[in-house]
Coordinates of C-alpha atoms in Angstrom, one line a residue:
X21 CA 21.2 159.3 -137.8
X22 CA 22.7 156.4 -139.2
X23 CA 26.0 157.2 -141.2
X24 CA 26.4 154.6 -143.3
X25 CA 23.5 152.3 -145.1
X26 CA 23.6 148.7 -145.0
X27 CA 25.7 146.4 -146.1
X28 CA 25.7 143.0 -147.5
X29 CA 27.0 140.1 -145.4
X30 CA 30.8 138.9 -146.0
X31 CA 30.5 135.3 -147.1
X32 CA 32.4 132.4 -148.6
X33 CA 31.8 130.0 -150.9
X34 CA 31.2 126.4 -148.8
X35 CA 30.5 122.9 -149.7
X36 CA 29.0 120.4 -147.4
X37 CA 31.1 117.5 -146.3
X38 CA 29.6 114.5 -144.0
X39 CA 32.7 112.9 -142.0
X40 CA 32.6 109.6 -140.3
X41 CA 34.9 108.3 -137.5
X42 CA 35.7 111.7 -136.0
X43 CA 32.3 113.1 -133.8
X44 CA 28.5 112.6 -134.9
X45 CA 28.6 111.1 -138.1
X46 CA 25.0 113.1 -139.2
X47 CA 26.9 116.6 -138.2
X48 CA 27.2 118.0 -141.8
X49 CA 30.7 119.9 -141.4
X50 CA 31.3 123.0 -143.8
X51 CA 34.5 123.0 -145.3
X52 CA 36.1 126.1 -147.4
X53 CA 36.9 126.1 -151.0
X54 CA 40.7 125.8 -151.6
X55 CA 42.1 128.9 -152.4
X56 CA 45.0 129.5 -154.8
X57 CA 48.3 130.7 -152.9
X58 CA 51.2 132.3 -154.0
X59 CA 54.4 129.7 -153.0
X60 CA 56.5 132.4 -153.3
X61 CA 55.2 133.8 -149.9
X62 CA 56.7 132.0 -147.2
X63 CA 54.2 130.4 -145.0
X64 CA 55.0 129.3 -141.8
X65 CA 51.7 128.4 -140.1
X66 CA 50.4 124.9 -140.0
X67 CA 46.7 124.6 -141.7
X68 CA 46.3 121.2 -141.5
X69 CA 43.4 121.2 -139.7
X70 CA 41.5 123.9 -141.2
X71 CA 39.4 121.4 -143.2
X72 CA 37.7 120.8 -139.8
X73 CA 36.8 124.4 -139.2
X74 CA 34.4 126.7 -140.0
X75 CA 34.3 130.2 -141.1
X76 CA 31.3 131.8 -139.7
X77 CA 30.0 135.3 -138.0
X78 CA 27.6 133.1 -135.7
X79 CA 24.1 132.9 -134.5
X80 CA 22.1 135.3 -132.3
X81 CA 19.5 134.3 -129.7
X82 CA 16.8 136.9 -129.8
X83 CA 14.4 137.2 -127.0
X84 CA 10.8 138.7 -127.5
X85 CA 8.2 140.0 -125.5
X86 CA 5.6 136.9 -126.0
X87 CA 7.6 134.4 -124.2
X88 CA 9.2 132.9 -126.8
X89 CA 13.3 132.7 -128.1
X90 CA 14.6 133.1 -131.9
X91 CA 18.2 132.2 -133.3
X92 CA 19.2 133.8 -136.0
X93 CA 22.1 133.5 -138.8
X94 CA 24.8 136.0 -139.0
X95 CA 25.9 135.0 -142.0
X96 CA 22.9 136.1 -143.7
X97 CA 20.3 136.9 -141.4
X98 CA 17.7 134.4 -141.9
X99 CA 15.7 133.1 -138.6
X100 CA 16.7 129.4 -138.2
X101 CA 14.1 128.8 -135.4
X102 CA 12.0 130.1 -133.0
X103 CA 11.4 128.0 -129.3
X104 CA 8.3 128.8 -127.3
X105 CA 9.7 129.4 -123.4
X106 CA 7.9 127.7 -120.2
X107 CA 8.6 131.3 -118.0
X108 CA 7.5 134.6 -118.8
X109 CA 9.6 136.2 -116.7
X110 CA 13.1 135.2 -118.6
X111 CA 16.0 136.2 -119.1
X112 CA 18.8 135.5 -121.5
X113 CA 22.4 135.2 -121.9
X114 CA 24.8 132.7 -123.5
X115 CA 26.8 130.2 -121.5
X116 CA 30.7 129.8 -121.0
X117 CA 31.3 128.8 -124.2
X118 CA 28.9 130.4 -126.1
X119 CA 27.1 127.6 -127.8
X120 CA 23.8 127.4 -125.4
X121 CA 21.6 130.4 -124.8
X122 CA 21.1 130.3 -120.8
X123 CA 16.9 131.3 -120.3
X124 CA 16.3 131.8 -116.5
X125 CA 13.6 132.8 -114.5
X126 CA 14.6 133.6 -111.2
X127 CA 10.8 133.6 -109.6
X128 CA 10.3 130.1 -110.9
X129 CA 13.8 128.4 -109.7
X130 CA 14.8 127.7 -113.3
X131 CA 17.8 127.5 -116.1
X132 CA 17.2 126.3 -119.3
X133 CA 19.1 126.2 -122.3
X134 CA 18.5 126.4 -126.2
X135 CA 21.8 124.5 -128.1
X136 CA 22.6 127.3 -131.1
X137 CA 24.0 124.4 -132.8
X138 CA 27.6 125.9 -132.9
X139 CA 30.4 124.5 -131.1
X140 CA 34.3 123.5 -131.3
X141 CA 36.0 120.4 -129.7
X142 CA 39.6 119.6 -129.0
X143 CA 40.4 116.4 -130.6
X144 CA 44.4 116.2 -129.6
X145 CA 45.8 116.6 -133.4
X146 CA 43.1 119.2 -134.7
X147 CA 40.5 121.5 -133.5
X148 CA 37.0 120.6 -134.6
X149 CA 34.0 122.5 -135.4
X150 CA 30.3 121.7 -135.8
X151 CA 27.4 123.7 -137.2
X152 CA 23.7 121.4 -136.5
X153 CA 20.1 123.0 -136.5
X154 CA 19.6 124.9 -133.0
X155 CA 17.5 122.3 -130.5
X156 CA 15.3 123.6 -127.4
X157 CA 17.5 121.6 -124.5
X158 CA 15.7 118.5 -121.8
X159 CA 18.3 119.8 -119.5
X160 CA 17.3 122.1 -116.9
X161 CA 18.9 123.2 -113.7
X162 CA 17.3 124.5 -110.8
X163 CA 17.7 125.8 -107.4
X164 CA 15.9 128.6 -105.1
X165 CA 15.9 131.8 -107.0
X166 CA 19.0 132.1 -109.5
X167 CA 19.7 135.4 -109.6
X168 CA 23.3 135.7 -110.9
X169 CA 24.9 134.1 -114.0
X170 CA 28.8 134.2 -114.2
X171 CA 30.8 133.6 -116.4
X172 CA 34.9 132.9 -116.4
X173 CA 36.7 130.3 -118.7
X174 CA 35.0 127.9 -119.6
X175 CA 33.0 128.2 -116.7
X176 CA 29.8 129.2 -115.6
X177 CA 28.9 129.6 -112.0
X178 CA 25.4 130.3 -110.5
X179 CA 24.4 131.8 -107.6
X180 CA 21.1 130.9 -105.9
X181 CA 20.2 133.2 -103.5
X182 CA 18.0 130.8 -101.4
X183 CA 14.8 132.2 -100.0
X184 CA 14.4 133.0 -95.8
X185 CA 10.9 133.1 -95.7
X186 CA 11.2 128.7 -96.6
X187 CA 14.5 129.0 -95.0
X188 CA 16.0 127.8 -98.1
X189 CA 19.6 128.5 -97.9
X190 CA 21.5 129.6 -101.4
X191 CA 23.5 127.8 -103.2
X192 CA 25.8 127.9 -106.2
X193 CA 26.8 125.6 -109.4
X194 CA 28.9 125.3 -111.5
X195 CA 28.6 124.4 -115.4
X196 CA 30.5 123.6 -118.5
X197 CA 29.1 123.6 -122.2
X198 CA 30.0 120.2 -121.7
X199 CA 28.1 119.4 -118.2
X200 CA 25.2 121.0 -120.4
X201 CA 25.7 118.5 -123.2
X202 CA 26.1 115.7 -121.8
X203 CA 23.3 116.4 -119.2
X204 CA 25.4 116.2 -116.2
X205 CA 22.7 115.9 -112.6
X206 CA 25.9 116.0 -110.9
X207 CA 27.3 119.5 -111.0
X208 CA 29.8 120.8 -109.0
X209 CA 27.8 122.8 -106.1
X210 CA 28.4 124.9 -103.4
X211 CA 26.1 124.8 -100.2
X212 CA 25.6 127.6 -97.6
X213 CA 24.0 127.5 -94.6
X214 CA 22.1 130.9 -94.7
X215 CA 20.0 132.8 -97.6
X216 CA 22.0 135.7 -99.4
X217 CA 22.1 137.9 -102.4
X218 CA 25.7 137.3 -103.0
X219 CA 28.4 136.9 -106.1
X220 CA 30.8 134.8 -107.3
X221 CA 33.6 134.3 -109.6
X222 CA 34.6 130.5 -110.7
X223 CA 38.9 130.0 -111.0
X224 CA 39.9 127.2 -112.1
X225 CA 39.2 124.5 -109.2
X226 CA 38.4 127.1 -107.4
X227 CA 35.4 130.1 -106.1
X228 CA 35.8 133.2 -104.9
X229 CA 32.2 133.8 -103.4
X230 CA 30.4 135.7 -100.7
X231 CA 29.9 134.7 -97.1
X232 CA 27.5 135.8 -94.8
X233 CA 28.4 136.2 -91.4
X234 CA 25.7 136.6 -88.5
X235 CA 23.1 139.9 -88.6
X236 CA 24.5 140.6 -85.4
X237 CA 28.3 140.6 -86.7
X238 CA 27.7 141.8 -90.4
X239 CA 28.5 145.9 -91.4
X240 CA 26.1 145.4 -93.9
X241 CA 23.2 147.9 -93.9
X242 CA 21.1 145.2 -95.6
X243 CA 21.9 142.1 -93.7
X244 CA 21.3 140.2 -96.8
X245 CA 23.6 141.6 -98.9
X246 CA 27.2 139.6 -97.4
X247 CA 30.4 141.6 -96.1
X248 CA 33.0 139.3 -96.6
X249 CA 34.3 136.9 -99.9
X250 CA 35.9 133.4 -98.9
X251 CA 38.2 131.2 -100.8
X252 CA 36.5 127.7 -102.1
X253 CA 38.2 124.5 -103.6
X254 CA 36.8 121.4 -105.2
X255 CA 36.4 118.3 -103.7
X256 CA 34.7 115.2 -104.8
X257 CA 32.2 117.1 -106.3
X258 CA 31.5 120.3 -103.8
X259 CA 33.7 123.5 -102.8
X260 CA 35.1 123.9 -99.3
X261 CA 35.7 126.7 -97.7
X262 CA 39.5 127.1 -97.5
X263 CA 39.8 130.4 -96.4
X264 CA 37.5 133.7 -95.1
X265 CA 39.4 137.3 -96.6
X266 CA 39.9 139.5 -93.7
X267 CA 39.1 142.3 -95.6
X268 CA 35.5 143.4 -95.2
X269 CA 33.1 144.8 -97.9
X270 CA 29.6 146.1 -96.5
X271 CA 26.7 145.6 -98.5
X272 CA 28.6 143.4 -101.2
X273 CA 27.0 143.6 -104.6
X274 CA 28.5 142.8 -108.3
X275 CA 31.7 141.6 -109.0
X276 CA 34.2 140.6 -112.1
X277 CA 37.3 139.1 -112.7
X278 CA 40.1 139.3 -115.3
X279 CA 43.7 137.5 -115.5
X280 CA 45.2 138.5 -112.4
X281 CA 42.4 140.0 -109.9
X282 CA 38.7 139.4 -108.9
X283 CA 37.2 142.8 -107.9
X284 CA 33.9 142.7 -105.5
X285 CA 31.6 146.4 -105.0
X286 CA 30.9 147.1 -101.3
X287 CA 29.4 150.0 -99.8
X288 CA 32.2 152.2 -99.2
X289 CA 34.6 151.0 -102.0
X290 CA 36.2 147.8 -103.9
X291 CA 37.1 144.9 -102.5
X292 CA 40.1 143.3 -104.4
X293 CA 41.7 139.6 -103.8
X294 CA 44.4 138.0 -106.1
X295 CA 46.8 135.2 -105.4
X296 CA 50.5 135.6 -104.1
X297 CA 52.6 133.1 -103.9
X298 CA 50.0 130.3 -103.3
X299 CA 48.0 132.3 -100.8
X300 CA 45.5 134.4 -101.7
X301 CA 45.3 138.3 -100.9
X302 CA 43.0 141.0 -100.2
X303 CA 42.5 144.8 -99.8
X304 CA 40.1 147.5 -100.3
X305 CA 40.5 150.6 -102.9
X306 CA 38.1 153.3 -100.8
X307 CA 35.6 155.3 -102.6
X308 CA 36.9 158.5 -103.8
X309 CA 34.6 161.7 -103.3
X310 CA 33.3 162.1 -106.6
X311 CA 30.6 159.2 -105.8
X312 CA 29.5 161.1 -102.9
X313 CA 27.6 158.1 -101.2
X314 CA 26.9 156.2 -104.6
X315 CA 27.9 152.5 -104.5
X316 CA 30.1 150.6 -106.8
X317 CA 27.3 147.9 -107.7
X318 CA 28.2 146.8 -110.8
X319 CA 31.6 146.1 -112.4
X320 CA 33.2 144.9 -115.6
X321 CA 36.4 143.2 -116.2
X322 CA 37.8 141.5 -119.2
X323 CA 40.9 138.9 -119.5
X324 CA 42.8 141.1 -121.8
X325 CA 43.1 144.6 -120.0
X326 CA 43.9 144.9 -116.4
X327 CA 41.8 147.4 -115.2
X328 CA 38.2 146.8 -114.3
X329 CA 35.0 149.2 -115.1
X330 CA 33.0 150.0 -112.3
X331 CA 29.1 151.4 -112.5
X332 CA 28.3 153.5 -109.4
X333 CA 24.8 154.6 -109.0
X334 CA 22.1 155.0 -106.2
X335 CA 20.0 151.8 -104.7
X336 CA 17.0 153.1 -106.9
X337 CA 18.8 153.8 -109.8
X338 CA 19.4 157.2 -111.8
X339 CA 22.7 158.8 -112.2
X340 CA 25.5 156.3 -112.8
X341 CA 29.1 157.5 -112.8
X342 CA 31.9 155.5 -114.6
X343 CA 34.8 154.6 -112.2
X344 CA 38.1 152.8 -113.4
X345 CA 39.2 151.0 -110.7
X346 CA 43.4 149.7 -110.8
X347 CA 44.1 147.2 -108.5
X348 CA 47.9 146.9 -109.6
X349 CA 47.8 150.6 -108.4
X350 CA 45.4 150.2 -105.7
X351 CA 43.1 153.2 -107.0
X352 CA 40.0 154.3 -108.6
X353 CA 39.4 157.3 -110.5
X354 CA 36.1 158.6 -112.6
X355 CA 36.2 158.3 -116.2
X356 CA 36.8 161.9 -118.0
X357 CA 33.9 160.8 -120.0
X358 CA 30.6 160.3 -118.0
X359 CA 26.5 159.4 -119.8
X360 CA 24.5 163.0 -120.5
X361 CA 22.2 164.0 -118.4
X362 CA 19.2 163.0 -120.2
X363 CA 20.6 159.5 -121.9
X364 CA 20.6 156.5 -119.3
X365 CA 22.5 153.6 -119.8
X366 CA 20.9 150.4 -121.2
X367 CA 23.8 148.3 -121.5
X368 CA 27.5 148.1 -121.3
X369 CA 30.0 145.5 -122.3
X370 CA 34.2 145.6 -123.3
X371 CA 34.3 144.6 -126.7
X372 CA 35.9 141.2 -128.4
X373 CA 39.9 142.4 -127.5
X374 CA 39.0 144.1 -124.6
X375 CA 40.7 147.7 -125.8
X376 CA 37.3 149.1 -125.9
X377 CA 34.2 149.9 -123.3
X378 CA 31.3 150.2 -124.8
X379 CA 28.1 152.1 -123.4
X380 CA 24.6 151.9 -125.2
X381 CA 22.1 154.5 -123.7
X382 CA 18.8 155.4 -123.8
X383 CA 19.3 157.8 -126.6
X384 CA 20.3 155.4 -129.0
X385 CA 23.7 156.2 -129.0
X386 CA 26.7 153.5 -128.8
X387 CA 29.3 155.4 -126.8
X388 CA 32.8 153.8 -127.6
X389 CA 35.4 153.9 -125.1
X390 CA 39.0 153.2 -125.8
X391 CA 42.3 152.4 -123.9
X392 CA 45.3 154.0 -124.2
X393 CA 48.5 153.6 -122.5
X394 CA 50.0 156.4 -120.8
X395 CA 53.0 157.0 -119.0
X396 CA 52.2 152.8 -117.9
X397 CA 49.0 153.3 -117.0
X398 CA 45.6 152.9 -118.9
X399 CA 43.6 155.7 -119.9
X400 CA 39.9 155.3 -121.0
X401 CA 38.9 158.1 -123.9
X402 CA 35.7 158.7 -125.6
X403 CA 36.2 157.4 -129.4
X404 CA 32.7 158.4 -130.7
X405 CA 29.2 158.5 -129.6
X406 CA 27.2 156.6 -133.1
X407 CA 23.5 157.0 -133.1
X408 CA 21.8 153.7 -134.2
X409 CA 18.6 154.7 -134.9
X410 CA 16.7 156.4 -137.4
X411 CA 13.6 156.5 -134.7
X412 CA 12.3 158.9 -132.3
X413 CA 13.3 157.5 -129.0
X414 CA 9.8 158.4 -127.3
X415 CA 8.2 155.6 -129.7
X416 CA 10.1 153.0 -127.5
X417 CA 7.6 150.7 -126.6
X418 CA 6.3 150.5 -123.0
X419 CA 9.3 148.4 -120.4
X420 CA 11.5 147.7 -123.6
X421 CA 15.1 149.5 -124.5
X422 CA 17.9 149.0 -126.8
X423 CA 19.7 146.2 -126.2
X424 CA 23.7 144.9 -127.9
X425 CA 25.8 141.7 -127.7
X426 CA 29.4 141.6 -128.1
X427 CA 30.8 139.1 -130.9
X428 CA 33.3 136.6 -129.5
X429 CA 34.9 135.9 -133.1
X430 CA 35.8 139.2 -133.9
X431 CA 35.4 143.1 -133.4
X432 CA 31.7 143.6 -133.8
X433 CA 28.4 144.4 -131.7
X434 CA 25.2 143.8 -132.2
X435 CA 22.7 146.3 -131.3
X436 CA 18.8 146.3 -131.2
X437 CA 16.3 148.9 -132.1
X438 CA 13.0 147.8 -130.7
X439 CA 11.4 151.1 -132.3
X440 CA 12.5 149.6 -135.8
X441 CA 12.5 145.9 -135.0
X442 CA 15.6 145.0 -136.6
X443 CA 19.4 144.5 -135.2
X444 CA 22.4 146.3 -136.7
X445 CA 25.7 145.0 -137.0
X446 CA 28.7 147.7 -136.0
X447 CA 31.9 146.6 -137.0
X448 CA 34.0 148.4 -134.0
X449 CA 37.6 148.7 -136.0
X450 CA 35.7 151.3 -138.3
X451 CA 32.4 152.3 -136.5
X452 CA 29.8 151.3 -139.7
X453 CA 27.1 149.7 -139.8
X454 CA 27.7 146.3 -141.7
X455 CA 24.5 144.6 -141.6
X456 CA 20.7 145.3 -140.8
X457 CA 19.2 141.5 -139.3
X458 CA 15.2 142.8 -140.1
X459 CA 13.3 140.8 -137.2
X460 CA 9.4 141.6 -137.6
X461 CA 9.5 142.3 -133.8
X462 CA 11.0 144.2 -130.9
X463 CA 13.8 142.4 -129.2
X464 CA 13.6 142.3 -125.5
X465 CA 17.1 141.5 -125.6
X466 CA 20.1 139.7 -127.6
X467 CA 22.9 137.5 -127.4
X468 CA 25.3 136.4 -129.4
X469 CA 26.3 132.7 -129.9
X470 CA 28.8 130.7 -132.0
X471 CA 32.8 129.2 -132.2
X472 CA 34.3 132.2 -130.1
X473 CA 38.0 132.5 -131.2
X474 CA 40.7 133.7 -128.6
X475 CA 41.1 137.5 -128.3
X476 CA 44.8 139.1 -129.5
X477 CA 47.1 140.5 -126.9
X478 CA 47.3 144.1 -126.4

């Protein structure tokens, strides 16, 4: 049951200001009322740009069932539009910056974009913000079938996996918010020889991504999945391959990278590479019995906490097992915490500061992990399993689940209920429900969008 009711939306006071000579003169910027302060407190931060900024929860993309995509306000829940989608068979999730939701459809060789109308640009002297209607995007990128959507720091790599049977060899690109907006044909792209289901993870002017070596040579069991990850760099427009790691990984699949490390699954462990001095380093963390033949498939990483969570769980699905994985200690171990029996995972995500792992299951239960320091090294502990719904699960309508989003402006999730067609806001410092978005419809799934603000050190 849900323990505490809803809640009215925080919001301030704004006026509407239209600014000429700094951006598009017909974006209407919001500026704050002043607020009285006490000179007796000594202030020392500089707020002289905070006239071009704006104080906002964000927008949600909401995907339905019927092939169509709606954004909605967080700041008081009212549906700002709703885009019919070319591809029934998409998928959503937000780009590197957060201000486009990404639509693909990997059968039809497509990316799309809807602009949420939310988005901060560095002008030298001040930051500035913008807040327009959301638009449906022209711009389109396409390739043989996309299959995975990264993204790392500004950056959003994807990989095509190419198709054998029109011996259409896969691909990558690589994306800004920016390349988006400004319709950029010329992306930054990296061409392979050979088809794959592969990964990557975009650094910088660099791309740590899978190569494929010959059936004959690979220690893969499925030849398509790659058993090695090479080192790419920039130039004039597409990544060369610098350097092959000499460490392999059978039956590569999922990968994620934080501050220091890029972590890659294989078959009988974790590949991990990081750069030393200039060159860059691999080494493999070996499966430890617990997974008993389960793979590492999936894993999670986020820039502010240095170890990575790993999902282990068979080719065909059902039980998944937990694993932290080190690689400053070179080891893995399972969390003491693992899903029920009888609740699946739906979704998983680290929250805004990356001191929590959260895990929403079948059940509709929000399963909060946090990190704790021990003795130097980082513990994971189960903080409170929070049911979200009032409904019975078996009412779940046929190939749907629950579905959340992870705020990038502050410590909330958003989680959907397709049994009661609405999305709750969970602040995550307090575990409440803060706000009830009432949609009409079941959510396929969510995203959030907006200005995402840069996460506090822990």
């Amino acid at each position: 049951m849900i323990s505490t009711r809803k809640l009215s939306f925080l919001a301030a006071s704004i006026g509407a200001l239209m600014l000429t000579g700094c951006g598009d003169a017909e974006t209407t910027i919001l500026e704050k009322e002043s607020i009285e302060v006490d000179d007796s407190i000594e202030d020392d931060h500089d707020h002289s740009d905070d006239q071009y900024l704006i104080e906002s929860m964000g927008r949600l993309a909401v995907l339905t069932a019927d092939s169509s995509a709606a954004i909605y306000d967080l700041d008081d829940g009212d549906e700002l539009d709703t885009f019919s989608l070319t591809y029934a068979s998409s998928t959503l999730t937000s780009s590197a910056d957060y201000r486009y939701a990404v639509i693909a459809s990997r059968s039809d060789d497509y990316v799309g974009f809807i602009d949420s109308g939310m988005w901060r640009e560095d002008h030298g002297e001040h930051l500035h913000d913008y807040e327009q209607a959301p638009a449906m995007s022209d711009y389109e990128i396409t390739g043989s079938l996309p299959t995975h959507i990264i993204k790392h720091d500004g950056q959003m790599a994807i990989f095509f996996d190419g198709d054998a049977e029109s011996n259409t060899p896969a691909s990558v690109k690589v994306a800004t918010d920016t390349d988006i907006s400004g319709e950029n044909s010329d992306l930054p792209t990296l061409n392979y020889s050979v088809n794959m289901h592969g990964a990557v993870e975009p650094k910088g002017e660099y791309l740590l991504s899978t190569f494929r070596r010959d059936d004959a040579e690979s220690t893969s069991v499925a030849k398509v999945l790659p058993d090695q990850v090479a080192l790419y760099h920039l130039h004039d427009g597409e990544y060369e391959q610098e350097l092959v790691l000499d460490v392999l990984c059978p039956d590569l699949h999922g990968s994620a990278i934080n501050e220091s490390h890029a972590v890659f699954g294989c078959g009988d462990g974790v590949l991990t590479a990081h750069e030393h001095e200039g060159d860059y380093e691999a080494e493999k963390i070996t499966n430890i019995d617990v997974l008993d033949g389960l793979r590492i498939g999936t894993i999670y990483g986020h820039e502010e906490n240095d170890t990575f969570i790993g999902i282990a769980a068979g080719h065909n699905g059902g039980e998944s097992i937990l694993i932290k994985i080190a690689p400053e200690d070179s080891e893995m171990e399972a969390l003491e915490w693992q899903p029920e029996s009888d609740a699946s995972p739906v979704a998983y995500g680290f929250s805004y500061e990356g001191d929590m792992f959260l895990v929403l299951d079948s059940q509709g239960y929000l399963n909060i992990l946090s990190a704790h320091d021990h003795d130097g090294e980082t513990h994971w502990e189960l903080e409170q399993s929070f049911d979200i719904t009032d409904e019975d699960v078996a009412n779940m309508p046929e190939g749907m689940s629950f579905s959340m989003a992870v705020a990038q402006n502050g410590n909330y999730v958003y989680v959907s209920d397709p049994i009661a067609e609405h999305v709750l806001q969970i602040d995550l410092e307090t575990i409440e429900v803060v706000s009830d978005i009432e949609l009409g419809f079941a959510a396929a799934s969510i995203s959030w969008l907006g200005i995402a603000e840069e996460a506090h050190d822990h």
